[in-house]
mmCIF file of C-alpha atoms in Angstrom:
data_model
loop_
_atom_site.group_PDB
_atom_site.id
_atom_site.type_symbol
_atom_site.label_atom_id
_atom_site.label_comp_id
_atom_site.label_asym_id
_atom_site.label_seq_id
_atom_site.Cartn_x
_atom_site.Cartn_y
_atom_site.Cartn_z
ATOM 1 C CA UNK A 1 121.001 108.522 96.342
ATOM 2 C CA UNK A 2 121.723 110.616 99.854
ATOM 3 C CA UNK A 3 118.251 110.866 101.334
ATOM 4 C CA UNK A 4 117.215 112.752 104.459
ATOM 5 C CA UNK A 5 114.053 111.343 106.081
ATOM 6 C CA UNK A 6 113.180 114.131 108.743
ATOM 7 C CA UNK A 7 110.825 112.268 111.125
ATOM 8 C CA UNK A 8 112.768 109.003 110.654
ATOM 9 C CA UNK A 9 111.722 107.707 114.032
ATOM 10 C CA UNK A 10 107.615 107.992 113.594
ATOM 11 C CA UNK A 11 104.997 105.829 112.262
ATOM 12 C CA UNK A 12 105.181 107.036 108.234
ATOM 13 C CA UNK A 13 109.467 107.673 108.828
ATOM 14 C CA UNK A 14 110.538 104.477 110.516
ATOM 15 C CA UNK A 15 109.580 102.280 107.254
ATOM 16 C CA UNK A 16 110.063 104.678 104.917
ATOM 17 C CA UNK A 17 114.247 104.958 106.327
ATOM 18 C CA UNK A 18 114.108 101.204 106.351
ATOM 19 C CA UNK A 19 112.648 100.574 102.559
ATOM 20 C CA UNK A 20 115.093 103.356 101.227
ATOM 21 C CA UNK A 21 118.169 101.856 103.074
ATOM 22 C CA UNK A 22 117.288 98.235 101.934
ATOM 23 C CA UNK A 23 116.660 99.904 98.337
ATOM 24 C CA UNK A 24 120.702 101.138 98.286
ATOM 25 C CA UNK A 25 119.972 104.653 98.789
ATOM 26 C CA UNK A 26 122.161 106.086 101.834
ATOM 27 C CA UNK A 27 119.992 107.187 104.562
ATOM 28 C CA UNK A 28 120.122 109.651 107.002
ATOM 29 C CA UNK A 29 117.665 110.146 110.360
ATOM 30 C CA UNK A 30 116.290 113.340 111.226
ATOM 31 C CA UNK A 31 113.885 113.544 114.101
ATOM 32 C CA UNK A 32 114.324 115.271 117.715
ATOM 33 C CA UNK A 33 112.053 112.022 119.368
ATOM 34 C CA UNK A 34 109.135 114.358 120.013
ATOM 35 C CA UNK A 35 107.185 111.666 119.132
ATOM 36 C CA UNK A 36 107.708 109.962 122.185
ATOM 37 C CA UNK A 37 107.534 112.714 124.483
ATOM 38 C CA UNK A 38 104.138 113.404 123.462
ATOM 39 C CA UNK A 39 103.441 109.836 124.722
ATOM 40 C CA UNK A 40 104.433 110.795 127.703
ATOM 41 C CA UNK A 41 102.661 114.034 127.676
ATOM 42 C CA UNK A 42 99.059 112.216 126.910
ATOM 43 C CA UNK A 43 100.020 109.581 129.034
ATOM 44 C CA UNK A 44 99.592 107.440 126.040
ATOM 45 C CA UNK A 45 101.877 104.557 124.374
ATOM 46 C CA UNK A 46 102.171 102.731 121.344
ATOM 47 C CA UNK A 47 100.511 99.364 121.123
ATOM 48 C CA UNK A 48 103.796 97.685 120.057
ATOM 49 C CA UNK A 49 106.821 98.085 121.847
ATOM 50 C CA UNK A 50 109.575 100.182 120.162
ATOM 51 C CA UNK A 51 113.181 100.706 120.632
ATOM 52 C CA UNK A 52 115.179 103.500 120.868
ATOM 53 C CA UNK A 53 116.026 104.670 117.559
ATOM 54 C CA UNK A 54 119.778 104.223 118.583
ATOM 55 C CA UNK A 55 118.919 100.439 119.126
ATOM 56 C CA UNK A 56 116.459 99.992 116.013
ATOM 57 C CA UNK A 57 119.437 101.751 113.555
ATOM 58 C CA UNK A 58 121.882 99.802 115.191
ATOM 59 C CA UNK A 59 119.489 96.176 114.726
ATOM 60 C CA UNK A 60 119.007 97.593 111.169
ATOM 61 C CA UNK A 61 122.829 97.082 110.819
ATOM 62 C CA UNK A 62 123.281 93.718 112.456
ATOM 63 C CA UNK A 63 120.756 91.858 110.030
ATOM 64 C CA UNK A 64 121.261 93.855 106.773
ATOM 65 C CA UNK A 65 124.658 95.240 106.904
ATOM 66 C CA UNK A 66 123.020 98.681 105.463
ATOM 67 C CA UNK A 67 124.023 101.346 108.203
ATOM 68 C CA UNK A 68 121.618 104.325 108.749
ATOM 69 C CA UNK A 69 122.891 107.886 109.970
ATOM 70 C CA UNK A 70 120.933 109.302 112.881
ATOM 71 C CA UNK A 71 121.062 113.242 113.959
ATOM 72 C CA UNK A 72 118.936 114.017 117.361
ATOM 73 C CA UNK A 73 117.982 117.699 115.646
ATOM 74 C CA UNK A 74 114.462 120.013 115.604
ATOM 75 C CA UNK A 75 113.872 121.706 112.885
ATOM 76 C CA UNK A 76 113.128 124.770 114.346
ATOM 77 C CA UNK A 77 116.906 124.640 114.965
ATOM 78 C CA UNK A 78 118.437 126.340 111.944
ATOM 79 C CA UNK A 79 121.906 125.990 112.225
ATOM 80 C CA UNK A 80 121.949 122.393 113.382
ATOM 81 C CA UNK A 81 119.879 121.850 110.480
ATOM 82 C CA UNK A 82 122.033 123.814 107.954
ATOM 83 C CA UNK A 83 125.281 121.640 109.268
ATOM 84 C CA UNK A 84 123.559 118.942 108.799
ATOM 85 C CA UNK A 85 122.744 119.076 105.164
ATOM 86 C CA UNK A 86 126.614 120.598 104.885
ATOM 87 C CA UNK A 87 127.809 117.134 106.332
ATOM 88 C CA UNK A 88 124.822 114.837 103.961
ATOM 89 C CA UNK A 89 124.994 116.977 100.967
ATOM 90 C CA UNK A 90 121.093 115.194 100.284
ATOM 91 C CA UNK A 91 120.039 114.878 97.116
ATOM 92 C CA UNK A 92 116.731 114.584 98.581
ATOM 93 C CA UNK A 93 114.897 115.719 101.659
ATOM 94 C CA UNK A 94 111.680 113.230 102.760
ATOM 95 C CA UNK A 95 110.102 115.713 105.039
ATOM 96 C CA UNK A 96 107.449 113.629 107.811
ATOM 97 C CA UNK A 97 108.842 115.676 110.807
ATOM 98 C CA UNK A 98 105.903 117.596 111.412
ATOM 99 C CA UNK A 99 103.103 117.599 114.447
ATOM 100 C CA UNK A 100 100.682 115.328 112.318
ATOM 101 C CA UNK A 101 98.158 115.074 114.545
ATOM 102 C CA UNK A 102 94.408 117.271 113.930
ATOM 103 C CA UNK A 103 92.667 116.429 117.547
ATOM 104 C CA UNK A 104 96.234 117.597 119.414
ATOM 105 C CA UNK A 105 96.322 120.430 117.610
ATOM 106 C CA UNK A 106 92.877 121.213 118.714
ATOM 107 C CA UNK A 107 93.743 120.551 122.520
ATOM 108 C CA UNK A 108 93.736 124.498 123.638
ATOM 109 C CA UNK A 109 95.368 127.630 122.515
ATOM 110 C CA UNK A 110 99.067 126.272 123.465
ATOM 111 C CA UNK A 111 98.897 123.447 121.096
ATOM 112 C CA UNK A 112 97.356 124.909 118.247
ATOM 113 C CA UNK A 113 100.387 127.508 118.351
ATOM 114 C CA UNK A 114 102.490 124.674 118.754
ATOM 115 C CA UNK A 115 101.812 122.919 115.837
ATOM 116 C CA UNK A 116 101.636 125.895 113.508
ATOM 117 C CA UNK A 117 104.888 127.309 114.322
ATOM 118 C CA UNK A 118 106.463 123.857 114.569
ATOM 119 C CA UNK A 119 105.121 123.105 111.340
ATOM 120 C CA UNK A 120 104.972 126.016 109.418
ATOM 121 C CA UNK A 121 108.678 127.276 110.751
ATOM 122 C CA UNK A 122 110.458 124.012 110.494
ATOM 123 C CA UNK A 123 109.061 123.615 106.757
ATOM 124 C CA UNK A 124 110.359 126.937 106.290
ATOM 125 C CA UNK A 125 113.885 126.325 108.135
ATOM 126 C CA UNK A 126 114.091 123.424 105.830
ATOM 127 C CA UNK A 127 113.519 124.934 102.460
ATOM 128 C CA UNK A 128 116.143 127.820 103.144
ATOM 129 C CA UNK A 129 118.616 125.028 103.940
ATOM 130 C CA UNK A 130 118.046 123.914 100.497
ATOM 131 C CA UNK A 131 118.050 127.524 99.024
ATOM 132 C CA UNK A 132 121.469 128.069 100.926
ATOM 133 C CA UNK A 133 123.503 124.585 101.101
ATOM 134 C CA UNK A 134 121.866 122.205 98.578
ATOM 135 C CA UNK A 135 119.610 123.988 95.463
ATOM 136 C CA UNK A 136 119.502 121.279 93.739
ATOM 137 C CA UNK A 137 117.916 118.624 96.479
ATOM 138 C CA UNK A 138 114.646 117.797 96.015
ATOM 139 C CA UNK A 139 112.117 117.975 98.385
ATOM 140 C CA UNK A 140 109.227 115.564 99.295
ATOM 141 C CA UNK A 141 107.113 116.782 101.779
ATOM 142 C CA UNK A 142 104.425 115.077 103.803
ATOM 143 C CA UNK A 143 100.955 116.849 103.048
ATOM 144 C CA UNK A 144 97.484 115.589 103.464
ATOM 145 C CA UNK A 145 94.423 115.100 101.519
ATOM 146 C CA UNK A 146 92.247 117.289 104.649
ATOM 147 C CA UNK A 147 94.140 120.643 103.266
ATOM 148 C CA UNK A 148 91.323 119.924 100.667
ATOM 149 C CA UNK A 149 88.063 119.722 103.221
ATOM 150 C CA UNK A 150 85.082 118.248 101.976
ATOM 151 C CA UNK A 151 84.553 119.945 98.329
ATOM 152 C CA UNK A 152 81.310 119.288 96.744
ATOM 153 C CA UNK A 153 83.520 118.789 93.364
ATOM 154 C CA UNK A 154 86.153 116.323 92.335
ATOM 155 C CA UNK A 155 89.312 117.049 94.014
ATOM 156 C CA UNK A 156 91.924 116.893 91.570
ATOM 157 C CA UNK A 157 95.823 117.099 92.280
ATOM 158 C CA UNK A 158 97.004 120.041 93.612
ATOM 159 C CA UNK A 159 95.301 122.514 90.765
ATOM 160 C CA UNK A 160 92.354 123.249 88.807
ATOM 161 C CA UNK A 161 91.149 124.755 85.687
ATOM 162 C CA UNK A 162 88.803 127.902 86.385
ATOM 163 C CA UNK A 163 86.763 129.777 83.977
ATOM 164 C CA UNK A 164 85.877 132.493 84.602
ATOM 165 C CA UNK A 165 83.798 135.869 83.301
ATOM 166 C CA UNK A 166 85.415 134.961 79.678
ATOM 167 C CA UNK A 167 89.315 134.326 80.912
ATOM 168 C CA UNK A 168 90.757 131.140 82.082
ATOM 169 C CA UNK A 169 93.638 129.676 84.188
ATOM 170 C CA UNK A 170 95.297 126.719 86.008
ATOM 171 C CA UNK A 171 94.907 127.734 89.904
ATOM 172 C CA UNK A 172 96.219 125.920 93.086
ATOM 173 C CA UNK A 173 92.810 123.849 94.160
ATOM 174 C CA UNK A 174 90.772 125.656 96.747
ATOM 175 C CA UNK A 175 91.784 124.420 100.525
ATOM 176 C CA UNK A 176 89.457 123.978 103.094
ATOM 177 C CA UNK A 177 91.272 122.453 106.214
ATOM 178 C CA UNK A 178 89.232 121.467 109.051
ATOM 179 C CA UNK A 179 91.598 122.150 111.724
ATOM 180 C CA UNK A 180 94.595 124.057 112.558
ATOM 181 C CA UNK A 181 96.793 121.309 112.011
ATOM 182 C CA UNK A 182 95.772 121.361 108.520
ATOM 183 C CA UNK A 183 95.900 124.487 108.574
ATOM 184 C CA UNK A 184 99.578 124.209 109.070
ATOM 185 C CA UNK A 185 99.991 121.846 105.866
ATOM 186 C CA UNK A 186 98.180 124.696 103.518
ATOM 187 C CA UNK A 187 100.664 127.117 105.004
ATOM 188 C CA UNK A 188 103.405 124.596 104.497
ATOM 189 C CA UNK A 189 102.234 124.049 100.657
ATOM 190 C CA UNK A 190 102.181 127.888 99.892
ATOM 191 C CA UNK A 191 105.177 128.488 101.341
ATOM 192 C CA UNK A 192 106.759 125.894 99.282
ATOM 193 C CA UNK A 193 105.000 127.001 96.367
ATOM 194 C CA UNK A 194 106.537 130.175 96.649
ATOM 195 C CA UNK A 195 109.691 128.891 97.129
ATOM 196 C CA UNK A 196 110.425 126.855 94.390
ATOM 197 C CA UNK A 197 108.692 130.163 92.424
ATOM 198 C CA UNK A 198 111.264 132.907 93.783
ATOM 199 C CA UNK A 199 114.551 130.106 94.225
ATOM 200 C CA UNK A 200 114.022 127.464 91.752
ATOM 201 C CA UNK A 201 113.682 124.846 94.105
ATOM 202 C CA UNK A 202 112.171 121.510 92.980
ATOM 203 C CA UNK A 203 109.316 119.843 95.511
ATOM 204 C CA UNK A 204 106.689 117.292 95.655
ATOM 205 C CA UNK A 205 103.484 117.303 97.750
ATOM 206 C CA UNK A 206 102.017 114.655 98.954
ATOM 207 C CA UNK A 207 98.659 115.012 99.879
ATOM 208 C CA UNK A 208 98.315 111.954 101.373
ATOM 209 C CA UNK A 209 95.258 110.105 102.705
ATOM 210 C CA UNK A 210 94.635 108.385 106.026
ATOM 211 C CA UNK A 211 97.636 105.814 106.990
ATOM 212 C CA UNK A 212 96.535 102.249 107.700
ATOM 213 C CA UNK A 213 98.460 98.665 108.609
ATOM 214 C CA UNK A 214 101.478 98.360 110.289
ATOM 215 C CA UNK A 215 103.987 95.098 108.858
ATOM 216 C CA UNK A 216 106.202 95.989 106.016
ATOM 217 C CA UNK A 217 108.973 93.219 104.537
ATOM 218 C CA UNK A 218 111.621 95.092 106.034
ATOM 219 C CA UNK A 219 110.362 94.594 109.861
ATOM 220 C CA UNK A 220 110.000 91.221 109.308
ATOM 221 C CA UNK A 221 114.408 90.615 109.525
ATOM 222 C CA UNK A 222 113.620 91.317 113.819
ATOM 223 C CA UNK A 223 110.786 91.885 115.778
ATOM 224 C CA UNK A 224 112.984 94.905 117.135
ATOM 225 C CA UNK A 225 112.026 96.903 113.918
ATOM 226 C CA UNK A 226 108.426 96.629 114.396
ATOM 227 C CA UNK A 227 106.889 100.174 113.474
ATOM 228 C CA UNK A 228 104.499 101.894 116.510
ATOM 229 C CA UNK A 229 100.930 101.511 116.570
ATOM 230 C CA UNK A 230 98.593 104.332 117.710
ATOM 231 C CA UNK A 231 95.232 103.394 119.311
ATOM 232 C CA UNK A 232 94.328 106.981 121.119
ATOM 233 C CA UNK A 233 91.897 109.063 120.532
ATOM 234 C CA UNK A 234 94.496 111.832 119.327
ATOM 235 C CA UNK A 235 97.394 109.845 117.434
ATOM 236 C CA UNK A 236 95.148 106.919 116.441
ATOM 237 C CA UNK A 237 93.308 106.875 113.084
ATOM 238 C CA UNK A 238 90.279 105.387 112.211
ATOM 239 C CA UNK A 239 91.148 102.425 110.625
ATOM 240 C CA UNK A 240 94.239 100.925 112.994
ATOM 241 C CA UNK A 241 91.957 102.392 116.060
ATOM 242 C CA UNK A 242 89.249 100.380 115.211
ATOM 243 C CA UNK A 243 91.448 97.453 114.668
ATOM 244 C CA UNK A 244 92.675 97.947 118.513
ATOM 245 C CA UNK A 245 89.288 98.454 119.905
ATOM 246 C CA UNK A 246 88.408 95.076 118.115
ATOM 247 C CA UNK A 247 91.293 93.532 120.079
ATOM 248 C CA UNK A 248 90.356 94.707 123.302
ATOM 249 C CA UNK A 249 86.667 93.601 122.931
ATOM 250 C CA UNK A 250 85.321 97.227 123.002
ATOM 251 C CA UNK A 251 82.589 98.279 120.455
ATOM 252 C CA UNK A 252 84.553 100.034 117.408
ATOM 253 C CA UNK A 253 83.518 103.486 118.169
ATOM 254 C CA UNK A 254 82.077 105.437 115.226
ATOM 255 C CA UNK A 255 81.822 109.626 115.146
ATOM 256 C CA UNK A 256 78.531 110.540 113.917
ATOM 257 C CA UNK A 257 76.521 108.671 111.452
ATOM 258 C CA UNK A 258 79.937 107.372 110.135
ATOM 259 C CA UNK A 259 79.162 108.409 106.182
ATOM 260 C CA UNK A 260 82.311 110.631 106.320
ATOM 261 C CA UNK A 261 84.309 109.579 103.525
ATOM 262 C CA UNK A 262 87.881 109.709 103.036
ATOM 263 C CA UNK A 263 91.313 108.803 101.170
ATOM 264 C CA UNK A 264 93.104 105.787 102.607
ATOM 265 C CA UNK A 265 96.245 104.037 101.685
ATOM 266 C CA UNK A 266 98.614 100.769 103.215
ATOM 267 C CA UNK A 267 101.503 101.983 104.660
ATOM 268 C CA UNK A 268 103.353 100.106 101.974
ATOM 269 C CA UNK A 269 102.335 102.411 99.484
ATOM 270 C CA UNK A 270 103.041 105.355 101.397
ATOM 271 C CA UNK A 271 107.124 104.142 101.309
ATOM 272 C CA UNK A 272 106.544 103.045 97.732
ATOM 273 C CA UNK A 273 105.054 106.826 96.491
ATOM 274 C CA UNK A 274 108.291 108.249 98.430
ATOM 275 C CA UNK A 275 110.516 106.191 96.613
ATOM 276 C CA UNK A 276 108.403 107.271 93.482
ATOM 277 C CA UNK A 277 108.838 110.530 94.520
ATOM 278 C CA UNK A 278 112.745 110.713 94.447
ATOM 279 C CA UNK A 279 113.580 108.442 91.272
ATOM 280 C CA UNK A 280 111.138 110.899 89.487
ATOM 281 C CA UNK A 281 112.430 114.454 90.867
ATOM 282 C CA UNK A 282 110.198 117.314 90.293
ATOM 283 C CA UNK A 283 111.943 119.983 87.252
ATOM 284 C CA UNK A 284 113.914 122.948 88.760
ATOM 285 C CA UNK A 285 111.228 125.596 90.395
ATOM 286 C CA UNK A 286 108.457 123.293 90.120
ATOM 287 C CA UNK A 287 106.314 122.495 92.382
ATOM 288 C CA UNK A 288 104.157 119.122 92.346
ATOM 289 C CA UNK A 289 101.384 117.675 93.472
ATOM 290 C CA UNK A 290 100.602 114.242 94.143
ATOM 291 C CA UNK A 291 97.585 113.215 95.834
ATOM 292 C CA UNK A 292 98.794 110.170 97.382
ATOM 293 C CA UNK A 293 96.133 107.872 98.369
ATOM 294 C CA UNK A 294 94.816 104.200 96.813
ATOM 295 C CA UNK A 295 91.384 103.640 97.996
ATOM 296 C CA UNK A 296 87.979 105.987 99.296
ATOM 297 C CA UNK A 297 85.697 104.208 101.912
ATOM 298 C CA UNK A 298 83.149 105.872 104.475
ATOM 299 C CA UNK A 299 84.216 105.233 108.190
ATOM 300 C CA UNK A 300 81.381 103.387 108.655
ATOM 301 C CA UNK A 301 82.566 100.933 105.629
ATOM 302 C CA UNK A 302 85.780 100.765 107.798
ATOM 303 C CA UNK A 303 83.918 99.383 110.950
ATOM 304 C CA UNK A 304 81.890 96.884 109.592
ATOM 305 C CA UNK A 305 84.977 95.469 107.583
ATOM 306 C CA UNK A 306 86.769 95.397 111.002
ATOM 307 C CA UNK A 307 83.980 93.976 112.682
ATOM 308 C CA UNK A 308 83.088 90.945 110.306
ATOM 309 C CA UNK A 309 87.439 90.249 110.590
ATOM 310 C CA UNK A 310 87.524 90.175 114.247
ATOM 311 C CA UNK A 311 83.830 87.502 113.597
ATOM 312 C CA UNK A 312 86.024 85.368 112.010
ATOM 313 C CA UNK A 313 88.417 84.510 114.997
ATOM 314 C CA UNK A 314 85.116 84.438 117.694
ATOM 315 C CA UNK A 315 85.237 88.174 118.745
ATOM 316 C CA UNK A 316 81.608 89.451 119.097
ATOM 317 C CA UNK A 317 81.927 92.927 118.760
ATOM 318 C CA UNK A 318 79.781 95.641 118.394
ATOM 319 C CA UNK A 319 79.381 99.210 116.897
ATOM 320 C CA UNK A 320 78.487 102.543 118.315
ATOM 321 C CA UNK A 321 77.611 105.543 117.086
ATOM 322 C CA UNK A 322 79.027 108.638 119.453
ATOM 323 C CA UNK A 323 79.185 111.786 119.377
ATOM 324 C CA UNK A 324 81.117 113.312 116.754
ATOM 325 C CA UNK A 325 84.109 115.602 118.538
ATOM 326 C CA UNK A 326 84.511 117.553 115.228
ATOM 327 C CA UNK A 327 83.159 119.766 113.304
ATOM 328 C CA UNK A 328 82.543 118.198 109.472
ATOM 329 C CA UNK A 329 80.071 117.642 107.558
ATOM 330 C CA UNK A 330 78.719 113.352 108.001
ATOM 331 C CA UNK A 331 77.105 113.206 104.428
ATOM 332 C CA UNK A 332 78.854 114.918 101.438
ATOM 333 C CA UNK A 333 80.011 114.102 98.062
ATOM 334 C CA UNK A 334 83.969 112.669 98.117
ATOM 335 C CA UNK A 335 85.569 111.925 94.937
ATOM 336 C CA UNK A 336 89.459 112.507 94.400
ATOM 337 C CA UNK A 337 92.182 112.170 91.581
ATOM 338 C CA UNK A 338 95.136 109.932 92.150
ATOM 339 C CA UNK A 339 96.447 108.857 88.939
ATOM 340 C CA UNK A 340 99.809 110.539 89.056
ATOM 341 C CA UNK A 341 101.075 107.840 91.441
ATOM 342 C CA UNK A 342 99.905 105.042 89.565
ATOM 343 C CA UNK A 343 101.114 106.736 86.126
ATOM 344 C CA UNK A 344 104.135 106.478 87.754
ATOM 345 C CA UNK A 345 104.202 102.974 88.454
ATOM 346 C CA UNK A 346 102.840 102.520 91.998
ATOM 347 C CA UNK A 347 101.057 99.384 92.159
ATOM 348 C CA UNK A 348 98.329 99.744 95.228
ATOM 349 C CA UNK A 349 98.364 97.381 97.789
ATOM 350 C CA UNK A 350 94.322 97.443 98.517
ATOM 351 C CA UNK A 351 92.362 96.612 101.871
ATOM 352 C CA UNK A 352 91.915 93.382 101.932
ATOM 353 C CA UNK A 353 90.319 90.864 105.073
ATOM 354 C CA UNK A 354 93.776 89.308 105.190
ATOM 355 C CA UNK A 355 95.229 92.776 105.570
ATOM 356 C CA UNK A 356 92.866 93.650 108.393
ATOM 357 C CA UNK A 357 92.937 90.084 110.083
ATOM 358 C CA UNK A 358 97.273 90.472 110.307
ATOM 359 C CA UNK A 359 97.253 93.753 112.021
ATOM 360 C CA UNK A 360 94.533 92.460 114.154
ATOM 361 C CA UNK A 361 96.724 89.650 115.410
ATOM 362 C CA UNK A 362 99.608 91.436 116.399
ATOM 363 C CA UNK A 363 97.206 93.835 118.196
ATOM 364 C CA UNK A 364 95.660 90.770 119.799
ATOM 365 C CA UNK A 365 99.723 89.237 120.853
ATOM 366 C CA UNK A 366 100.094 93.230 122.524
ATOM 367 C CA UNK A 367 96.436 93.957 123.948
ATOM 368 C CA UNK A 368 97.662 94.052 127.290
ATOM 369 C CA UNK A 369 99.849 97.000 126.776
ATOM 370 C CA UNK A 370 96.651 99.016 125.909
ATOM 371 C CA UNK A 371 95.431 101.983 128.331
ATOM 372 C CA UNK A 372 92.070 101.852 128.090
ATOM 373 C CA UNK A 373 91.168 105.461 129.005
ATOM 374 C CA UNK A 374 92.615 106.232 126.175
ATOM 375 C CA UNK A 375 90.310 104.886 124.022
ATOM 376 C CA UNK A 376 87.489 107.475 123.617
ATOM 377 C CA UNK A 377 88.529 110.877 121.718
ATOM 378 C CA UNK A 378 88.396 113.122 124.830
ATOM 379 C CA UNK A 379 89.067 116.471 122.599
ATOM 380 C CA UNK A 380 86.121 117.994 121.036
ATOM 381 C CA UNK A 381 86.585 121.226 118.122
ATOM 382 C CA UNK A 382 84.210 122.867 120.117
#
């Protein structure tokens, strides 16, 4: 199958190109490297070293054989984008090139607008490039599980049965983002929605959960396809953060009373549930959601799971409770469906100790190339 993965060069795209490549399927890279200017911007890094995405496609092709196509193109660049899929002809599109990040979209006014229109317009470049080039490709787009919020109700996937005053009907399931990046996602899923209503085209959702882990088979050929690792307190999330903080020997820093619950899946799965994804297109004009996530733990749970790991190989480390920088609610009901996924045959790779303890080594073997003032969040919602 021709597959596009736009975002090829960040933390979900990098594996995701590499599983799909080693699967047969003939891969193309979209992604403009924004990722690492923002680096550069927050004065930030990733924990392991990374290549340029020249020299990781190229590696990719000394030890497999399997060569990967790379275009250097934004999204928000429509007629780049629309040669592109003239020159691919994809029969899918796995969309991850978006500003994924909720505390830098929270920064100040310029990066809030940022993200929305880089979002909300490259989503849209990308679905008339279907409409006009390619009808028939299917799209998988990146969503998350915080366009639902904190519901004090199941979440199911994507819609819900209402009653109401004697009438009834399937709905899309109330959103209640909690920032203006995910803000940007429920735009993105309406917009799609609408789409695949007025043009026919055929799209999955997925709504997926928090992103944990970092070794997958195929980065195990070279140490030159590691994946990066974010440890800040704006690209960083709260499991691999913790992780890093363990490393370091600073106390795993919890926001609030650390009963927030939410969705959390191995970044294994995540390239599994894409590959799901395009063997089992969505029909023509439908749009589907998957809520694509394996496991629900409290971010306290997370800590002390982190913390007995890193007791096991003499680290003595702590946890504190700070301030939370957002605004959410610390003790609510969280329940969510996810059986579509698994109906489909993904097998979930669960948290384990011997998960934790492997990321935590390689962050041990790269500890030095942490910045330590970038530890603590240092953006608040406020």
């Amino acid at each position: 199958m021709r597959i596009i993965v736009a975002g090829g060069d960040g933390f979900c795209g990098w594996p995701t190109a590499l599983y799909l490549s080693k699967q047969g399927h003939d891969v193309t890279i979209v992604d403009n490297m924004v990722r690492r200017k923002w680096d550069d911007e927050l004065r930030s890094n990733s924990l392991t070293p990374i290549l340029s995405l020249e020299e990781r496609v190229k590696l990719w092709e000394e030890k497999t054989g399997k060569k990967i196509a790379i275009y250097d193109c934004d999204l928000m660049h429509y007629d780049f984008l629309k040669e592109i899929f003239k020159q691919v002809q994809p029969e899918a599109f796995v969309h991850f090139a978006e500003q994924r990040s909720a505390p830098y979209s929270m920064i100040d006014r310029e990066h809030a607008v940022f993200t929305q229109t880089n979002n909300v317009v490259g989503n849209l470049n990308v679905l008339y490039a279907i409409k006009e080039v390619t009808p028939d490709c299917h799209l998988i787009k990146l969503g998350t599980m915080g366009e639902y919020g904190q519901p004090n109700i199941d979440i199911e996937e994507g819609y819900i049965k209402i009653e109401h005053k004697g009438r009834e009907d399937v709905l899309p399931f109330p959103k209640q983002p909690g920032s203006f990046y995910h803000l940007s996602k429920v735009h993105d899923s309406h917009n799609i929605q609408f789409a695949c209503k007025i043009w026919g085209i055929r799209a999955t959702d997925l709504n997926q959960g928090i992103v944990y882990g970092l070794h997958t088979e195929e980065d195990e050929y070279d140490e030159g396809l590691i994946n990066r690792l974010d440890y800040d307190g704006v690209f960083g999330t709260a499991l691999n953060r913790f992780i890093i903080q363990a490393a370091i020997g600073h106390d795993i820093t919890v926001y609030g009373s650390g009963k927030q619950t939410r969705a959390f899946l191995n970044i294994k799965d995540t390239i599994r549930c894409v590959e799901i994804a395009a063997e089992n297109p969505a029909d023509k004009g439908e749009f589907r959601v998957f809520n694509q996530f394996t496991e629900e733990f409290s971010v306290l749970e997370l800590a002390q799971k982190v913390q007995r790991v890193a007791e096991a190989k003499g680290l003595n480390i702590g946890i504190e409770h700070i301030e939370n920088p957002r605004i959410e609610k610390e003790e609510h009901y969280y329940k969510a469906v996810n059986t579509s996924l698994i109906d489909l045959g993904l097998e979930p790779s669960l948290l384990t100790d011997d998960h934790i303890s492997r990321t935590l080594d390689t962050a041990l073997k790269y500890k030095d190339r942490v910045l330590k003032e970038n530890v603590l969040p240092n953006v608040t919602w406020k």
